[in-house]
Amino acid sequence: MLVVVGLLWTLTAGFGQSRGGRGLVSFGRSSGLASDTLYLDVNQDIAVQLLPFDELVKIAVAYSPAIKYQNEVSSVLKASQGVARTQILQNVSGFGNYSGGNQVLIASGSPDLNTNPIGQIANGYRAGVELRVSLFDVFGRKHLIRQADANYKASLVQKDIAELELKQQLISIYQDMITAQQILKTRLIDEQASLAALRVAEAELQKGKITTGQLASATTAYVQAKATTEQVKGDFLKSVHLFEALMGTPIQRLKRY
């Protein structure tokens, strides 16, 4: 009876040490990163804690640095498309001026040798447009416009490809998180059971019921279980941080509540 009571007590106490005040497991602190603490409920599935996957994909598309970069590339090529269509306007120029003269100079027969007689009698404003068309504008402009259009359309296709690749990466890492969480749940049970067995072995050694060798075996089993748990916690943290990097936003903002 004492052994059973001690086993239940150690299981409860040990499990309580690994959980926060609201039943959340702190993974960052156990991995040696005091400023990188992630609180998630290890007993609740990731799919339940986080937003639906379709919404996660939409958030990733909106905040992912790779998608943002592709959007900027498309904007640049869209501007290049507009430049190609309006570049012909650089061959068009306009002018305007005003000229005032004295017709008396011409009538008296004594014009100023330093002035243009025709300009002296052509009084008034002048305005006009000059257009110069090169052979490239005639034969090559349409190909330049087609090239700009094709580059812009290619950037849109590349954006679709980037979104598809992002979704594939999210599916892979999302599944890795789910798998790592399920493994962690079983490893935590094994760790707590090993800890309980170690506490019982320590108590029985004091009573002289077991040898030090048996205590050493219980200690080794607990150490191995603890090391495995920490490794699984690290794998889980790695998956979460990779997921955050792809999403472009912290995991806390992706939770349902």
PDB file of C-alpha atoms in Angstrom:
ATOM      1  CA  MET A   1       0.000   0.000   0.000  1.00  0.00           C
ATOM      2  CA  LEU A   2       2.816   2.406   0.851  1.00  0.00           C
ATOM      3  CA  VAL A   3       4.490   1.654  -2.461  1.00  0.00           C
ATOM      4  CA  VAL A   4       1.304   2.393  -4.395  1.00  0.00           C
ATOM      5  CA  VAL A   5       0.678   5.612  -2.489  1.00  0.00           C
ATOM      6  CA  GLY A   6       4.274   6.713  -3.030  1.00  0.00           C
ATOM      7  CA  LEU A   7       4.024   5.932  -6.738  1.00  0.00           C
ATOM      8  CA  LEU A   8       0.869   7.999  -7.143  1.00  0.00           C
ATOM      9  CA  TRP A   9       2.341  10.875  -5.152  1.00  0.00           C
ATOM     10  CA  THR A  10       5.536  11.020  -7.185  1.00  0.00           C
ATOM     11  CA  LEU A  11       3.628  10.834 -10.459  1.00  0.00           C
ATOM     12  CA  THR A  12       1.459  13.763  -9.404  1.00  0.00           C
ATOM     13  CA  ALA A  13       4.325  15.817  -8.072  1.00  0.00           C
ATOM     14  CA  GLY A  14       6.619  15.119 -11.005  1.00  0.00           C
ATOM     15  CA  PHE A  15       3.969  15.901 -13.584  1.00  0.00           C
ATOM     16  CA  GLY A  16       3.107  19.107 -11.786  1.00  0.00           C
ATOM     17  CA  GLN A  17       6.723  20.235 -12.038  1.00  0.00           C
ATOM     18  CA  SER A  18       6.621  20.034 -15.817  1.00  0.00           C
ATOM     19  CA  ARG A  19       3.384  21.999 -16.217  1.00  0.00           C
ATOM     20  CA  GLY A  20       2.561  25.661 -15.726  1.00  0.00           C
ATOM     21  CA  GLY A  21      -0.142  27.150 -13.561  1.00  0.00           C
ATOM     22  CA  ARG A  22      -2.766  26.755 -16.293  1.00  0.00           C
ATOM     23  CA  GLY A  23      -1.778  23.274 -17.365  1.00  0.00           C
ATOM     24  CA  LEU A  24       0.655  24.442 -20.045  1.00  0.00           C
ATOM     25  CA  VAL A  25       4.062  22.954 -20.697  1.00  0.00           C
ATOM     26  CA  SER A  26       7.058  25.244 -20.941  1.00  0.00           C
ATOM     27  CA  PHE A  27       9.372  23.872 -23.611  1.00  0.00           C
ATOM     28  CA  GLY A  28      11.796  26.751 -23.981  1.00  0.00           C
ATOM     29  CA  ARG A  29      12.946  26.798 -20.380  1.00  0.00           C
ATOM     30  CA  SER A  30      13.582  23.069 -20.297  1.00  0.00           C
ATOM     31  CA  SER A  31      15.777  23.353 -23.386  1.00  0.00           C
ATOM     32  CA  GLY A  32      18.013  25.938 -21.718  1.00  0.00           C
ATOM     33  CA  LEU A  33      16.523  29.021 -23.393  1.00  0.00           C
ATOM     34  CA  ALA A  34      15.099  31.076 -20.549  1.00  0.00           C
ATOM     35  CA  SER A  35      14.026  33.942 -22.827  1.00  0.00           C
ATOM     36  CA  ASP A  36      12.471  31.603 -25.377  1.00  0.00           C
ATOM     37  CA  THR A  37       9.573  30.035 -23.515  1.00  0.00           C
ATOM     38  CA  LEU A  38       6.727  28.572 -25.509  1.00  0.00           C
ATOM     39  CA  TYR A  39       3.512  27.659 -23.704  1.00  0.00           C
ATOM     40  CA  LEU A  40       1.373  24.994 -25.339  1.00  0.00           C
ATOM     41  CA  ASP A  41      -0.843  22.330 -23.857  1.00  0.00           C
ATOM     42  CA  VAL A  42       0.898  19.044 -24.527  1.00  0.00           C
ATOM     43  CA  ASN A  43      -2.293  17.079 -23.868  1.00  0.00           C
ATOM     44  CA  GLN A  44      -4.313  19.028 -26.444  1.00  0.00           C
ATOM     45  CA  ASP A  45      -3.796  18.444 -30.148  1.00  0.00           C
ATOM     46  CA  ILE A  46      -2.030  21.149 -32.142  1.00  0.00           C
ATOM     47  CA  ALA A  47      -4.896  21.192 -34.646  1.00  0.00           C
ATOM     48  CA  VAL A  48      -7.248  22.173 -31.819  1.00  0.00           C
ATOM     49  CA  GLN A  49      -4.976  24.842 -30.337  1.00  0.00           C
ATOM     50  CA  LEU A  50      -4.129  26.553 -33.632  1.00  0.00           C
ATOM     51  CA  LEU A  51      -6.365  28.110 -36.252  1.00  0.00           C
ATOM     52  CA  PRO A  52      -7.750  25.928 -39.069  1.00  0.00           C
ATOM     53  CA  PHE A  53      -5.103  25.046 -41.621  1.00  0.00           C
ATOM     54  CA  ASP A  54      -6.782  26.935 -44.469  1.00  0.00           C
ATOM     55  CA  GLU A  55      -6.685  30.122 -42.408  1.00  0.00           C
ATOM     56  CA  LEU A  56      -3.038  29.473 -41.550  1.00  0.00           C
ATOM     57  CA  VAL A  57      -2.230  29.268 -45.255  1.00  0.00           C
ATOM     58  CA  LYS A  58      -3.931  32.620 -45.871  1.00  0.00           C
ATOM     59  CA  ILE A  59      -1.971  34.218 -43.032  1.00  0.00           C
ATOM     60  CA  ALA A  60       1.280  32.756 -44.380  1.00  0.00           C
ATOM     61  CA  VAL A  61       0.587  34.177 -47.839  1.00  0.00           C
ATOM     62  CA  ALA A  62      -0.087  37.595 -46.296  1.00  0.00           C
ATOM     63  CA  TYR A  63       2.959  37.700 -43.982  1.00  0.00           C
ATOM     64  CA  SER A  64       5.549  35.365 -45.509  1.00  0.00           C
ATOM     65  CA  PRO A  65       8.747  37.266 -46.512  1.00  0.00           C
ATOM     66  CA  ALA A  66       9.101  35.137 -49.657  1.00  0.00           C
ATOM     67  CA  ILE A  67       5.601  36.053 -50.859  1.00  0.00           C
ATOM     68  CA  LYS A  68       6.178  39.713 -50.012  1.00  0.00           C
ATOM     69  CA  TYR A  69       9.327  39.671 -52.126  1.00  0.00           C
ATOM     70  CA  GLN A  70       7.473  38.093 -55.030  1.00  0.00           C
ATOM     71  CA  ASN A  71       4.770  40.761 -54.765  1.00  0.00           C
ATOM     72  CA  GLU A  72       7.405  43.465 -55.057  1.00  0.00           C
ATOM     73  CA  VAL A  73       8.902  41.765 -58.119  1.00  0.00           C
ATOM     74  CA  SER A  74       5.485  41.731 -59.752  1.00  0.00           C
ATOM     75  CA  SER A  75       5.031  45.423 -58.949  1.00  0.00           C
ATOM     76  CA  VAL A  76       8.361  46.273 -60.590  1.00  0.00           C
ATOM     77  CA  LEU A  77       7.504  44.327 -63.732  1.00  0.00           C
ATOM     78  CA  LYS A  78       4.058  45.924 -63.820  1.00  0.00           C
ATOM     79  CA  ALA A  79       5.735  49.338 -63.802  1.00  0.00           C
ATOM     80  CA  SER A  80       8.121  48.194 -66.557  1.00  0.00           C
ATOM     81  CA  GLN A  81       5.095  47.171 -68.586  1.00  0.00           C
ATOM     82  CA  GLY A  82       3.703  50.698 -68.325  1.00  0.00           C
ATOM     83  CA  VAL A  83       7.068  52.221 -69.269  1.00  0.00           C
ATOM     84  CA  ALA A  84       7.279  50.051 -72.389  1.00  0.00           C
ATOM     85  CA  ARG A  85       3.833  51.176 -73.518  1.00  0.00           C
ATOM     86  CA  THR A  86       4.470  54.893 -72.997  1.00  0.00           C
ATOM     87  CA  GLN A  87       8.147  55.100 -73.942  1.00  0.00           C
ATOM     88  CA  ILE A  88       7.276  56.206 -77.474  1.00  0.00           C
ATOM     89  CA  LEU A  89       6.129  59.511 -76.010  1.00  0.00           C
ATOM     90  CA  GLN A  90       9.777  60.458 -75.442  1.00  0.00           C
ATOM     91  CA  ASN A  91       9.992  61.111 -79.220  1.00  0.00           C
ATOM     92  CA  VAL A  92       7.277  63.763 -79.007  1.00  0.00           C
ATOM     93  CA  SER A  93       8.215  67.284 -77.978  1.00  0.00           C
ATOM     94  CA  GLY A  94       6.383  70.599 -77.952  1.00  0.00           C
ATOM     95  CA  PHE A  95       7.472  74.205 -78.212  1.00  0.00           C
ATOM     96  CA  GLY A  96       6.004  77.676 -77.835  1.00  0.00           C
ATOM     97  CA  ASN A  97       7.301  81.269 -78.069  1.00  0.00           C
ATOM     98  CA  TYR A  98       6.317  84.852 -78.770  1.00  0.00           C
ATOM     99  CA  SER A  99       7.916  87.210 -81.295  1.00  0.00           C
ATOM    100  CA  GLY A 100       7.453  90.950 -81.652  1.00  0.00           C
ATOM    101  CA  GLY A 101       8.867  93.213 -84.426  1.00  0.00           C
ATOM    102  CA  ASN A 102       8.671  96.572 -86.154  1.00  0.00           C
ATOM    103  CA  GLN A 103       7.410  96.700 -89.726  1.00  0.00           C
ATOM    104  CA  VAL A 104       8.787 100.247 -90.104  1.00  0.00           C
ATOM    105  CA  LEU A 105      12.291  98.822 -90.395  1.00  0.00           C
ATOM    106  CA  ILE A 106      11.307  96.879 -93.466  1.00  0.00           C
ATOM    107  CA  ALA A 107       9.263  99.709 -94.982  1.00  0.00           C
ATOM    108  CA  SER A 108      12.047 102.305 -94.539  1.00  0.00           C
ATOM    109  CA  GLY A 109      14.536 100.057 -96.243  1.00  0.00           C
ATOM    110  CA  SER A 110      17.010 100.359 -93.402  1.00  0.00           C
ATOM    111  CA  PRO A 111      16.749  97.100 -91.449  1.00  0.00           C
ATOM    112  CA  ASP A 112      19.105  96.263 -88.647  1.00  0.00           C
ATOM    113  CA  LEU A 113      21.775  93.967 -89.976  1.00  0.00           C
ATOM    114  CA  ASN A 114      21.890  92.078 -86.644  1.00  0.00           C
ATOM    115  CA  THR A 115      18.192  91.140 -86.732  1.00  0.00           C
ATOM    116  CA  ASN A 116      16.140  88.904 -88.910  1.00  0.00           C
ATOM    117  CA  PRO A 117      13.804  91.056 -91.057  1.00  0.00           C
ATOM    118  CA  ILE A 118      11.283  88.252 -91.362  1.00  0.00           C
ATOM    119  CA  GLY A 119      11.238  87.854 -87.604  1.00  0.00           C
ATOM    120  CA  GLN A 120      10.590  91.553 -87.210  1.00  0.00           C
ATOM    121  CA  ILE A 121       7.293  91.436 -89.099  1.00  0.00           C
ATOM    122  CA  ALA A 122       6.127  87.985 -87.829  1.00  0.00           C
ATOM    123  CA  ASN A 123       4.600  89.248 -84.613  1.00  0.00           C
ATOM    124  CA  GLY A 124       2.628  86.935 -82.238  1.00  0.00           C
ATOM    125  CA  TYR A 125       2.697  83.623 -80.346  1.00  0.00           C
ATOM    126  CA  ARG A 126       3.970  80.354 -81.773  1.00  0.00           C
ATOM    127  CA  ALA A 127       3.258  76.821 -80.578  1.00  0.00           C
ATOM    128  CA  GLY A 128       3.660  73.378 -82.080  1.00  0.00           C
ATOM    129  CA  VAL A 129       4.470  69.708 -81.631  1.00  0.00           C
ATOM    130  CA  GLU A 130       7.446  67.837 -83.046  1.00  0.00           C
ATOM    131  CA  LEU A 131       7.371  64.050 -83.567  1.00  0.00           C
ATOM    132  CA  ARG A 132      10.380  61.948 -84.471  1.00  0.00           C
ATOM    133  CA  VAL A 133       9.813  58.298 -85.223  1.00  0.00           C
ATOM    134  CA  SER A 134      12.783  55.937 -85.525  1.00  0.00           C
ATOM    135  CA  LEU A 135      12.841  52.583 -87.280  1.00  0.00           C
ATOM    136  CA  PHE A 136      12.976  50.886 -83.886  1.00  0.00           C
ATOM    137  CA  ASP A 137       9.713  52.564 -82.926  1.00  0.00           C
ATOM    138  CA  VAL A 138       8.132  51.269 -86.114  1.00  0.00           C
ATOM    139  CA  PHE A 139       9.425  47.680 -86.068  1.00  0.00           C
ATOM    140  CA  GLY A 140      10.725  46.987 -82.541  1.00  0.00           C
ATOM    141  CA  ARG A 141       8.349  48.737 -80.156  1.00  0.00           C
ATOM    142  CA  LYS A 142       5.657  46.071 -80.329  1.00  0.00           C
ATOM    143  CA  HIS A 143       8.184  43.353 -79.429  1.00  0.00           C
ATOM    144  CA  LEU A 144       9.374  45.373 -76.435  1.00  0.00           C
ATOM    145  CA  ILE A 145       5.788  45.704 -75.226  1.00  0.00           C
ATOM    146  CA  ARG A 146       5.180  41.977 -75.670  1.00  0.00           C
ATOM    147  CA  GLN A 147       8.344  41.239 -73.683  1.00  0.00           C
ATOM    148  CA  ALA A 148       7.210  43.476 -70.820  1.00  0.00           C
ATOM    149  CA  ASP A 149       3.769  41.847 -70.825  1.00  0.00           C
ATOM    150  CA  ALA A 150       5.297  38.352 -70.797  1.00  0.00           C
ATOM    151  CA  ASN A 151       7.633  39.236 -67.906  1.00  0.00           C
ATOM    152  CA  TYR A 152       4.739  40.543 -65.832  1.00  0.00           C
ATOM    153  CA  LYS A 153       2.599  37.464 -66.514  1.00  0.00           C
ATOM    154  CA  ALA A 154       5.580  35.236 -65.661  1.00  0.00           C
ATOM    155  CA  SER A 155       5.948  37.021 -62.309  1.00  0.00           C
ATOM    156  CA  LEU A 156       2.296  36.258 -61.519  1.00  0.00           C
ATOM    157  CA  VAL A 157       2.851  32.591 -62.331  1.00  0.00           C
ATOM    158  CA  GLN A 158       5.993  32.604 -60.188  1.00  0.00           C
ATOM    159  CA  LYS A 159       3.936  34.032 -57.333  1.00  0.00           C
ATOM    160  CA  ASP A 160       1.470  31.141 -57.672  1.00  0.00           C
ATOM    161  CA  ILE A 161       4.385  28.693 -57.618  1.00  0.00           C
ATOM    162  CA  ALA A 162       5.802  30.366 -54.490  1.00  0.00           C
ATOM    163  CA  GLU A 163       2.418  30.082 -52.763  1.00  0.00           C
ATOM    164  CA  LEU A 164       2.171  26.404 -53.717  1.00  0.00           C
ATOM    165  CA  GLU A 165       5.674  25.697 -52.395  1.00  0.00           C
ATOM    166  CA  LEU A 166       4.856  27.566 -49.194  1.00  0.00           C
ATOM    167  CA  LYS A 167       1.712  25.489 -48.713  1.00  0.00           C
ATOM    168  CA  GLN A 168       3.681  22.269 -49.261  1.00  0.00           C
ATOM    169  CA  GLN A 169       6.266  23.333 -46.675  1.00  0.00           C
ATOM    170  CA  LEU A 170       3.525  24.260 -44.221  1.00  0.00           C
ATOM    171  CA  ILE A 171       1.874  20.853 -44.646  1.00  0.00           C
ATOM    172  CA  SER A 172       5.169  19.079 -43.960  1.00  0.00           C
ATOM    173  CA  ILE A 173       6.142  21.106 -40.892  1.00  0.00           C
ATOM    174  CA  TYR A 174       2.573  21.147 -39.575  1.00  0.00           C
ATOM    175  CA  GLN A 175       2.541  17.353 -39.666  1.00  0.00           C
ATOM    176  CA  ASP A 176       5.978  17.253 -38.029  1.00  0.00           C
ATOM    177  CA  MET A 177       4.610  19.332 -35.138  1.00  0.00           C
ATOM    178  CA  ILE A 178       1.652  16.995 -34.700  1.00  0.00           C
ATOM    179  CA  THR A 179       3.890  13.918 -34.762  1.00  0.00           C
ATOM    180  CA  ALA A 180       6.430  15.429 -32.366  1.00  0.00           C
ATOM    181  CA  GLN A 181       3.647  16.361 -29.965  1.00  0.00           C
ATOM    182  CA  GLN A 182       2.218  12.832 -29.918  1.00  0.00           C
ATOM    183  CA  ILE A 183       5.663  11.348 -29.298  1.00  0.00           C
ATOM    184  CA  LEU A 184       6.288  13.898 -26.551  1.00  0.00           C
ATOM    185  CA  LYS A 185       3.061  12.925 -24.797  1.00  0.00           C
ATOM    186  CA  THR A 186       4.155   9.278 -24.591  1.00  0.00           C
ATOM    187  CA  ARG A 187       7.718  10.197 -23.592  1.00  0.00           C
ATOM    188  CA  LEU A 188       6.454  12.383 -20.747  1.00  0.00           C
ATOM    189  CA  ILE A 189       4.446   9.442 -19.411  1.00  0.00           C
ATOM    190  CA  ASP A 190       7.532   7.238 -19.603  1.00  0.00           C
ATOM    191  CA  GLU A 191       9.655   9.889 -17.895  1.00  0.00           C
ATOM    192  CA  GLN A 192       7.217  10.335 -15.026  1.00  0.00           C
ATOM    193  CA  ALA A 193       6.867   6.594 -14.575  1.00  0.00           C
ATOM    194  CA  SER A 194      10.661   6.241 -14.465  1.00  0.00           C
ATOM    195  CA  LEU A 195      10.864   9.066 -11.944  1.00  0.00           C
ATOM    196  CA  ALA A 196       8.224   7.400  -9.772  1.00  0.00           C
ATOM    197  CA  ALA A 197      10.108   4.111  -9.938  1.00  0.00           C
ATOM    198  CA  LEU A 198      13.298   5.907  -8.935  1.00  0.00           C
ATOM    199  CA  ARG A 199      11.635   7.501  -5.908  1.00  0.00           C
ATOM    200  CA  VAL A 200      10.250   4.133  -4.836  1.00  0.00           C
ATOM    201  CA  ALA A 201      13.677   2.550  -5.275  1.00  0.00           C
ATOM    202  CA  GLU A 202      15.265   5.245  -3.116  1.00  0.00           C
ATOM    203  CA  ALA A 203      12.703   4.606  -0.373  1.00  0.00           C
ATOM    204  CA  GLU A 204      13.181   0.829  -0.527  1.00  0.00           C
ATOM    205  CA  LEU A 205      16.954   1.207  -0.397  1.00  0.00           C
ATOM    206  CA  GLN A 206      16.645   3.106   2.877  1.00  0.00           C
ATOM    207  CA  LYS A 207      14.545   0.235   4.208  1.00  0.00           C
ATOM    208  CA  GLY A 208      17.121  -2.285   3.024  1.00  0.00           C
ATOM    209  CA  LYS A 209      14.748  -4.027   0.617  1.00  0.00           C
ATOM    210  CA  ILE A 210      16.899  -3.503  -2.511  1.00  0.00           C
ATOM    211  CA  THR A 211      20.583  -3.181  -3.298  1.00  0.00           C
ATOM    212  CA  THR A 212      22.459  -0.163  -4.583  1.00  0.00           C
ATOM    213  CA  GLY A 213      22.773  -1.903  -7.935  1.00  0.00           C
ATOM    214  CA  GLN A 214      19.007  -1.995  -8.281  1.00  0.00           C
ATOM    215  CA  LEU A 215      18.875   1.701  -7.387  1.00  0.00           C
ATOM    216  CA  ALA A 216      21.513   2.409 -10.013  1.00  0.00           C
ATOM    217  CA  SER A 217      19.412   0.567 -12.619  1.00  0.00           C
ATOM    218  CA  ALA A 218      16.358   2.654 -11.698  1.00  0.00           C
ATOM    219  CA  THR A 219      18.458   5.813 -11.907  1.00  0.00           C
ATOM    220  CA  THR A 220      19.806   4.847 -15.332  1.00  0.00           C
ATOM    221  CA  ALA A 221      16.298   4.152 -16.617  1.00  0.00           C
ATOM    222  CA  TYR A 222      15.118   7.552 -15.453  1.00  0.00           C
ATOM    223  CA  VAL A 223      18.119   9.361 -16.950  1.00  0.00           C
ATOM    224  CA  GLN A 224      17.568   7.670 -20.295  1.00  0.00           C
ATOM    225  CA  ALA A 225      13.860   8.497 -20.248  1.00  0.00           C
ATOM    226  CA  LYS A 226      14.636  12.114 -19.299  1.00  0.00           C
ATOM    227  CA  ALA A 227      17.212  12.471 -22.082  1.00  0.00           C
ATOM    228  CA  THR A 228      14.771  11.092 -24.634  1.00  0.00           C
ATOM    229  CA  THR A 229      12.082  13.488 -23.464  1.00  0.00           C
ATOM    230  CA  GLU A 230      14.394  16.468 -23.793  1.00  0.00           C
ATOM    231  CA  GLN A 231      15.372  15.388 -27.295  1.00  0.00           C
ATOM    232  CA  VAL A 232      11.733  15.130 -28.322  1.00  0.00           C
ATOM    233  CA  LYS A 233      11.046  18.532 -26.781  1.00  0.00           C
ATOM    234  CA  GLY A 234      13.874  19.945 -28.907  1.00  0.00           C
ATOM    235  CA  ASP A 235      12.411  18.387 -32.040  1.00  0.00           C
ATOM    236  CA  PHE A 236       9.045  19.862 -31.199  1.00  0.00           C
ATOM    237  CA  LEU A 237      10.545  23.324 -30.612  1.00  0.00           C
ATOM    238  CA  LYS A 238      12.434  23.118 -33.893  1.00  0.00           C
ATOM    239  CA  SER A 239       9.243  22.329 -35.790  1.00  0.00           C
ATOM    240  CA  VAL A 240       7.393  25.175 -34.084  1.00  0.00           C
ATOM    241  CA  HIS A 241      10.079  27.749 -34.892  1.00  0.00           C
ATOM    242  CA  LEU A 242      10.321  26.590 -38.503  1.00  0.00           C
ATOM    243  CA  PHE A 243       6.554  26.913 -38.693  1.00  0.00           C
ATOM    244  CA  GLU A 244       6.764  30.448 -37.280  1.00  0.00           C
ATOM    245  CA  ALA A 245       9.432  31.382 -39.828  1.00  0.00           C
ATOM    246  CA  LEU A 246       7.263  30.221 -42.715  1.00  0.00           C
ATOM    247  CA  MET A 247       4.190  31.932 -41.291  1.00  0.00           C
ATOM    248  CA  GLY A 248       6.015  35.204 -40.661  1.00  0.00           C
ATOM    249  CA  THR A 249       4.221  35.667 -37.319  1.00  0.00           C
ATOM    250  CA  PRO A 250       4.648  34.300 -33.743  1.00  0.00           C
ATOM    251  CA  ILE A 251       2.846  31.090 -32.796  1.00  0.00           C
ATOM    252  CA  GLN A 252       0.923  32.928 -30.066  1.00  0.00           C
ATOM    253  CA  ARG A 253      -0.960  34.917 -32.721  1.00  0.00           C
ATOM    254  CA  LEU A 254      -1.968  31.704 -34.474  1.00  0.00           C
ATOM    255  CA  LYS A 255      -3.825  30.193 -31.530  1.00  0.00           C
ATOM    256  CA  ARG A 256      -7.598  29.982 -31.381  1.00  0.00           C
ATOM    257  CA  TYR A 257      -7.671  31.577 -27.933  1.00  0.00           C
TER     258      TYR A 257
END
